[in-house]
PDB file of C-alpha atoms in Angstrom:
ATOM      1  CA  MET A 532      54.295  89.425  12.175  1.00 51.00           C
ATOM      2  CA  ASP A 533      55.081  92.964  13.308  1.00 53.00           C
ATOM      3  CA  VAL A 534      52.819  94.544  15.851  1.00 55.00           C
ATOM      4  CA  TYR A 535      52.234  98.238  15.389  1.00 49.00           C
ATOM      5  CA  THR A 536      52.380 100.337  18.508  1.00 55.00           C
ATOM      6  CA  ALA A 537      51.258 103.908  18.303  1.00 51.00           C
ATOM      7  CA  PRO A 538      53.747 106.561  19.372  1.00 52.00           C
ATOM      8  CA  PRO A 539      53.065 108.055  22.779  1.00 53.00           C
ATOM      9  CA  SER A 540      50.586 110.863  22.816  1.00 52.00           C
ATOM     10  CA  GLY A 541      51.677 114.360  23.679  1.00 50.00           C
ATOM     11  CA  PHE A 542      50.151 114.017  27.127  1.00 48.00           C
ATOM     12  CA  THR A 543      52.053 110.795  27.884  1.00 52.00           C
ATOM     13  CA  LEU A 544      55.323 112.261  26.656  1.00 47.00           C
ATOM     14  CA  ALA A 545      54.798 115.409  28.717  1.00 45.00           C
ATOM     15  CA  LYS A 546      53.968 113.344  31.798  1.00 50.00           C
ATOM     16  CA  ARG A 547      57.161 111.259  31.395  1.00 52.00           C
ATOM     17  CA  THR A 548      59.236 114.395  30.859  1.00 46.00           C
ATOM     18  CA  LEU A 549      57.804 116.050  33.991  1.00 42.00           C
ATOM     19  CA  ALA A 550      58.464 112.883  35.997  1.00 48.00           C
ATOM     20  CA  ALA A 551      62.084 112.846  34.820  1.00 47.00           C
ATOM     21  CA  LEU A 552      62.499 116.528  35.682  1.00 46.00           C
ATOM     22  CA  ASN A 553      61.069 115.931  39.164  1.00 49.00           C
ATOM     23  CA  ILE A 554      63.586 113.118  39.721  1.00 48.00           C
ATOM     24  CA  LYS A 555      66.359 115.464  38.619  1.00 56.00           C
ATOM     25  CA  LYS A 556      65.238 118.216  40.989  1.00 60.00           C
ATOM     26  CA  ARG A 557      64.768 115.761  43.861  1.00 67.00           C
ATOM     27  CA  MET A 558      68.375 114.618  43.505  1.00 71.00           C
ATOM     28  CA  VAL A 559      69.872 118.064  42.952  1.00 78.00           C
ATOM     29  CA  VAL A 560      68.102 120.039  45.698  1.00 80.00           C
ATOM     30  CA  PRO A 561      69.696 118.174  48.667  1.00 80.00           C
ATOM     31  CA  ILE A 562      73.111 118.571  47.043  1.00 82.00           C
ATOM     32  CA  ILE A 563      72.490 122.289  46.576  1.00 83.00           C
ATOM     33  CA  VAL A 564      71.295 122.702  50.172  1.00 83.00           C
ATOM     34  CA  GLY A 565      74.362 120.905  51.518  1.00 83.00           C
ATOM     35  CA  PHE A 566      76.678 122.780  49.197  1.00 82.00           C
ATOM     36  CA  LEU A 567      75.243 126.078  50.517  1.00 83.00           C
ATOM     37  CA  LEU A 568      75.102 125.140  54.209  1.00 84.00           C
ATOM     38  CA  ILE A 569      78.786 124.227  54.504  1.00 80.00           C
ATOM     39  CA  PRO A 570      80.120 127.660  53.414  1.00 79.00           C
ATOM     40  CA  LEU A 571      77.273 129.370  55.296  1.00 80.00           C
ATOM     41  CA  PHE A 572      78.481 127.785  58.550  1.00 79.00           C
ATOM     42  CA  SER A 573      81.966 128.956  57.660  1.00 75.00           C
ATOM     43  CA  VAL A 574      80.693 132.527  57.203  1.00 75.00           C
ATOM     44  CA  LEU A 575      78.776 132.412  60.497  1.00 80.00           C
ATOM     45  CA  LEU A 576      81.679 130.958  62.483  1.00 78.00           C
ATOM     46  CA  GLN A 577      84.386 133.141  60.993  1.00 77.00           C
ATOM     47  CA  PRO A 578      82.997 136.157  59.143  1.00 80.00           C
ATOM     48  CA  ASP A 579      85.710 137.353  56.784  1.00 83.00           C
ATOM     49  CA  VAL A 580      86.044 138.183  53.105  1.00 86.00           C
ATOM     50  CA  LYS A 581      87.348 134.728  52.149  1.00 83.00           C
ATOM     51  CA  SER A 582      84.301 132.980  53.603  1.00 79.00           C
ATOM     52  CA  GLY A 583      81.955 135.423  51.903  1.00 81.00           C
ATOM     53  CA  ILE A 584      83.629 134.880  48.529  1.00 86.00           C
ATOM     54  CA  ARG A 585      83.425 131.110  48.995  1.00 83.00           C
ATOM     55  CA  PHE A 586      79.714 131.369  49.762  1.00 84.00           C
ATOM     56  CA  ALA A 587      79.115 133.610  46.726  1.00 88.00           C
ATOM     57  CA  ILE A 588      80.927 131.173  44.421  1.00 89.00           C
ATOM     58  CA  SER A 589      79.009 128.227  45.899  1.00 87.00           C
ATOM     59  CA  ALA A 590      75.691 130.042  45.482  1.00 89.00           C
ATOM     60  CA  THR A 591      76.513 130.865  41.850  1.00 91.00           C
ATOM     61  CA  LEU A 592      77.462 127.258  41.084  1.00 89.00           C
ATOM     62  CA  CYS A 593      74.297 126.033  42.784  1.00 87.00           C
ATOM     63  CA  TRP A 594      72.162 128.427  40.756  1.00 88.00           C
ATOM     64  CA  PHE A 595      73.625 127.168  37.487  1.00 88.00           C
ATOM     65  CA  LEU A 596      73.305 123.553  38.657  1.00 85.00           C
ATOM     66  CA  TYR A 597      69.630 124.099  39.456  1.00 83.00           C
ATOM     67  CA  LYS A 598      69.117 125.641  36.027  1.00 83.00           C
ATOM     68  CA  GLY A 599      70.655 122.520  34.448  1.00 80.00           C
ATOM     69  CA  ALA A 600      74.070 123.718  33.229  1.00 82.00           C
ATOM     70  CA  SER A 601      76.203 120.649  32.577  1.00 83.00           C
ATOM     71  CA  TRP A 602      79.460 122.532  33.214  1.00 87.00           C
ATOM     72  CA  ALA A 603      78.225 123.382  36.745  1.00 87.00           C
ATOM     73  CA  ARG A 604      77.437 119.701  37.333  1.00 86.00           C
ATOM     74  CA  TRP A 605      80.986 118.726  36.347  1.00 89.00           C
ATOM     75  CA  VAL A 606      82.656 121.509  38.357  1.00 91.00           C
ATOM     76  CA  MET A 607      80.624 120.711  41.465  1.00 90.00           C
ATOM     77  CA  GLY A 608      81.174 116.979  40.967  1.00 89.00           C
ATOM     78  CA  VAL A 609      84.950 117.390  40.841  1.00 93.00           C
ATOM     79  CA  LEU A 610      84.886 119.738  43.847  1.00 90.00           C
ATOM     80  CA  CYS A 611      82.756 117.247  45.793  1.00 89.00           C
ATOM     81  CA  ALA A 612      85.115 114.394  44.908  1.00 93.00           C
ATOM     82  CA  LEU A 613      88.147 116.401  46.026  1.00 93.00           C
ATOM     83  CA  GLY A 614      86.347 117.506  49.192  1.00 89.00           C
ATOM     84  CA  GLY A 615      85.342 113.919  49.979  1.00 90.00           C
ATOM     85  CA  LEU A 616      88.855 112.587  49.508  1.00 92.00           C
ATOM     86  CA  ALA A 617      90.350 115.421  51.561  1.00 91.00           C
ATOM     87  CA  SER A 618      87.769 114.842  54.307  1.00 89.00           C
ATOM     88  CA  ALA A 619      88.601 111.132  54.381  1.00 89.00           C
ATOM     89  CA  TYR A 620      92.312 111.911  54.659  1.00 91.00           C
ATOM     90  CA  PHE A 621      91.825 114.459  57.444  1.00 88.00           C
ATOM     91  CA  ALA A 622      89.411 112.167  59.300  1.00 87.00           C
ATOM     92  CA  LEU A 623      92.135 109.544  59.439  1.00 88.00           C
ATOM     93  CA  ALA A 624      94.859 112.071  60.334  1.00 86.00           C
ATOM     94  CA  GLN A 625      93.012 113.729  63.250  1.00 80.00           C
ATOM     95  CA  SER A 626      93.509 112.567  66.808  1.00 78.00           C
ATOM     96  CA  SER A 627      90.476 114.408  68.208  1.00 80.00           C
ATOM     97  CA  SER A 628      87.218 112.498  67.948  1.00 84.00           C
ATOM     98  CA  ALA A 629      85.208 115.719  67.483  1.00 82.00           C
ATOM     99  CA  ALA A 630      87.315 116.734  64.488  1.00 79.00           C
ATOM    100  CA  GLN A 631      87.108 113.209  63.098  1.00 85.00           C
ATOM    101  CA  PHE A 632      83.314 113.326  63.364  1.00 86.00           C
ATOM    102  CA  ILE A 633      83.134 116.602  61.433  1.00 83.00           C
ATOM    103  CA  PHE A 634      85.347 115.249  58.654  1.00 85.00           C
ATOM    104  CA  VAL A 635      83.379 111.990  58.474  1.00 88.00           C
ATOM    105  CA  VAL A 636      80.137 113.979  58.108  1.00 87.00           C
ATOM    106  CA  LEU A 637      81.701 116.019  55.309  1.00 85.00           C
ATOM    107  CA  MET A 638      82.950 112.850  53.637  1.00 88.00           C
ATOM    108  CA  VAL A 639      79.509 111.223  53.868  1.00 88.00           C
ATOM    109  CA  PHE A 640      78.011 114.265  52.135  1.00 87.00           C
ATOM    110  CA  TYR A 641      80.686 114.939  49.524  1.00 88.00           C
ATOM    111  CA  LEU A 642      81.391 111.443  48.164  1.00 89.00           C
ATOM    112  CA  PRO A 643      77.780 110.433  47.338  1.00 87.00           C
ATOM    113  CA  SER A 644      77.191 113.918  45.922  1.00 86.00           C
ATOM    114  CA  ALA A 645      80.226 113.508  43.691  1.00 88.00           C
ATOM    115  CA  PHE A 646      78.920 110.131  42.521  1.00 87.00           C
ATOM    116  CA  VAL A 647      75.501 111.551  41.641  1.00 85.00           C
ATOM    117  CA  LEU A 648      76.933 114.599  39.880  1.00 85.00           C
ATOM    118  CA  LEU A 649      79.753 112.897  37.977  1.00 85.00           C
ATOM    119  CA  THR A 650      77.867 109.819  36.832  1.00 84.00           C
ATOM    120  CA  GLY A 651      74.642 111.660  36.080  1.00 75.00           C
ATOM    121  CA  ALA A 652      72.818 108.369  36.664  1.00 66.00           C
ATOM    122  CA  TYR A 653      70.029 110.035  38.620  1.00 64.00           C
ATOM    123  CA  LEU A 654      70.023 113.254  36.587  1.00 64.00           C
ATOM    124  CA  LYS A 655      69.108 111.996  33.133  1.00 54.00           C
ATOM    125  CA  VAL A 656      66.385 113.874  31.321  1.00 45.00           C
ATOM    126  CA  PRO A 657      64.769 112.511  28.152  1.00 41.00           C
ATOM    127  CA  PRO A 658      66.048 114.074  24.921  1.00 40.00           C
ATOM    128  CA  ARG A 659      64.217 117.084  23.581  1.00 43.00           C
ATOM    129  CA  LEU A 660      61.920 116.660  20.631  1.00 40.00           C
TER     130      LEU A 660
END
Protein backbone atom coordinates (compact mmCIF):
# COMPACT_ATOMS: atom_id res chain seq x y z
CA MET A 1 0.00 0.00 0.00
CA ASP A 2 1.52 3.31 -1.08
CA VAL A 3 1.17 6.25 1.22
CA TYR A 4 0.67 9.57 -0.49
CA THR A 5 2.67 12.45 0.88
CA ALA A 6 1.87 15.90 -0.33
CA PRO A 7 4.70 17.89 -1.88
CA PRO A 8 6.13 20.57 0.38
CA SER A 9 4.29 23.83 0.33
CA GLY A 10 5.91 26.92 -1.08
CA PHE A 11 6.54 28.23 2.42
CA THR A 12 8.31 25.04 3.52
CA LEU A 13 10.44 24.96 0.39
CA ALA A 14 11.37 28.62 0.81
CA LYS A 15 12.25 28.06 4.46
CA ARG A 16 14.53 25.11 3.57
CA THR A 17 16.16 27.11 0.79
CA LEU A 18 16.83 30.07 3.11
CA ALA A 19 18.28 27.72 5.73
CA ALA A 20 20.62 26.21 3.14
CA LEU A 21 21.69 29.67 1.96
CA ASN A 22 22.40 30.73 5.55
CA ILE A 23 24.60 27.65 6.04
CA LYS A 24 26.45 28.55 2.84
CA LYS A 25 27.02 32.14 3.95
CA ARG A 26 28.06 31.05 7.45
CA MET A 27 30.78 28.84 5.98
CA VAL A 28 31.94 31.28 3.32
CA VAL A 29 32.14 34.50 5.37
CA PRO A 30 34.98 33.35 7.70
CA ILE A 31 36.94 32.14 4.68
CA ILE A 32 36.41 35.49 2.96
CA VAL A 33 37.45 37.43 6.08
CA GLY A 34 40.62 35.36 6.45
CA PHE A 35 41.37 35.56 2.76
CA LEU A 36 41.14 39.38 2.98
CA LEU A 37 43.01 39.83 6.27
CA ILE A 38 46.17 38.01 5.15
CA PRO A 39 46.90 40.31 2.17
CA LEU A 40 45.70 43.32 4.19
CA PHE A 41 48.40 42.64 6.80
CA SER A 42 50.88 42.35 3.95
CA VAL A 43 49.81 45.76 2.62
CA LEU A 44 50.04 47.34 6.08
CA LEU A 45 53.45 45.84 6.86
CA GLN A 46 55.02 46.49 3.48
CA PRO A 47 53.04 48.97 1.39
CA ASP A 48 54.06 48.44 -2.22
CA VAL A 49 52.35 47.84 -5.54
CA LYS A 50 52.67 44.05 -5.35
CA SER A 51 50.83 43.88 -2.03
CA GLY A 52 48.11 46.19 -3.30
CA ILE A 53 47.59 44.08 -6.41
CA ARG A 54 47.42 40.93 -4.29
CA PHE A 55 44.79 42.52 -2.06
CA ALA A 56 42.76 43.68 -5.09
CA ILE A 57 42.81 40.19 -6.61
CA SER A 58 41.84 38.63 -3.27
CA ALA A 59 38.98 41.10 -2.83
CA THR A 60 37.71 40.37 -6.34
CA LEU A 61 37.82 36.60 -5.78
CA CYS A 62 36.06 37.03 -2.44
CA TRP A 63 33.33 39.12 -4.03
CA PHE A 64 32.64 36.46 -6.65
CA LEU A 65 32.78 33.72 -4.01
CA TYR A 66 30.21 35.57 -1.90
CA LYS A 67 27.99 35.95 -4.95
CA GLY A 68 28.17 32.17 -5.50
CA ALA A 69 30.41 31.81 -8.57
CA SER A 70 31.61 28.22 -8.72
CA TRP A 71 34.79 29.14 -10.61
CA ALA A 72 35.78 31.46 -7.72
CA ARG A 73 35.21 28.60 -5.26
CA TRP A 74 37.53 26.34 -7.26
CA VAL A 75 40.22 29.00 -7.75
CA MET A 76 40.21 29.94 -4.07
CA GLY A 77 40.14 26.27 -3.06
CA VAL A 78 43.22 25.47 -5.12
CA LEU A 79 45.00 28.60 -3.85
CA CYS A 80 44.15 27.66 -0.25
CA ALA A 81 45.42 24.11 -0.78
CA LEU A 82 48.69 25.38 -2.25
CA GLY A 83 49.03 27.97 0.52
CA GLY A 84 48.39 25.33 3.19
CA LEU A 85 50.95 22.93 1.76
CA ALA A 86 53.52 25.71 1.35
CA SER A 87 52.87 26.88 4.92
CA ALA A 88 53.35 23.34 6.23
CA TYR A 89 56.63 23.03 4.34
CA PHE A 90 57.94 26.38 5.56
CA ALA A 91 56.82 25.68 9.13
CA LEU A 92 58.98 22.57 9.11
CA ALA A 93 61.90 24.32 7.38
CA GLN A 94 62.10 27.33 9.74
CA SER A 95 64.41 27.34 12.72
CA SER A 96 62.80 30.36 14.41
CA SER A 97 59.83 29.53 16.60
CA ALA A 98 58.12 32.86 15.77
CA ALA A 99 58.27 32.13 12.04
CA GLN A 100 57.09 28.57 12.65
CA PHE A 101 54.10 29.90 14.59
CA ILE A 102 53.10 32.23 11.75
CA PHE A 103 53.30 29.43 9.19
CA VAL A 104 51.35 27.04 11.43
CA VAL A 105 48.59 29.66 11.81
CA LEU A 106 48.47 30.08 8.03
CA MET A 107 48.36 26.31 7.58
CA VAL A 108 45.53 25.96 10.10
CA PHE A 109 43.53 28.55 8.14
CA TYR A 110 44.35 27.47 4.59
CA LEU A 111 43.94 23.68 4.78
CA PRO A 112 40.42 23.58 6.30
CA SER A 113 39.38 26.39 3.96
CA ALA A 114 40.63 24.37 1.01
CA PHE A 115 38.67 21.35 2.24
CA VAL A 116 35.44 23.34 2.55
CA LEU A 117 35.86 25.05 -0.82
CA LEU A 118 37.02 22.05 -2.85
CA THR A 119 34.61 19.48 -1.46
CA GLY A 120 31.65 21.83 -1.32
CA ALA A 121 30.24 19.63 1.45
CA TYR A 122 29.12 22.61 3.52
CA LEU A 123 28.21 24.80 0.54
CA LYS A 124 25.45 22.79 -1.09
CA VAL A 125 22.31 24.67 -2.02
CA PRO A 126 19.12 22.87 -3.05
CA PRO A 127 18.49 22.80 -6.81
CA ARG A 128 16.43 25.58 -8.30
CA LEU A 129 12.86 24.90 -9.27
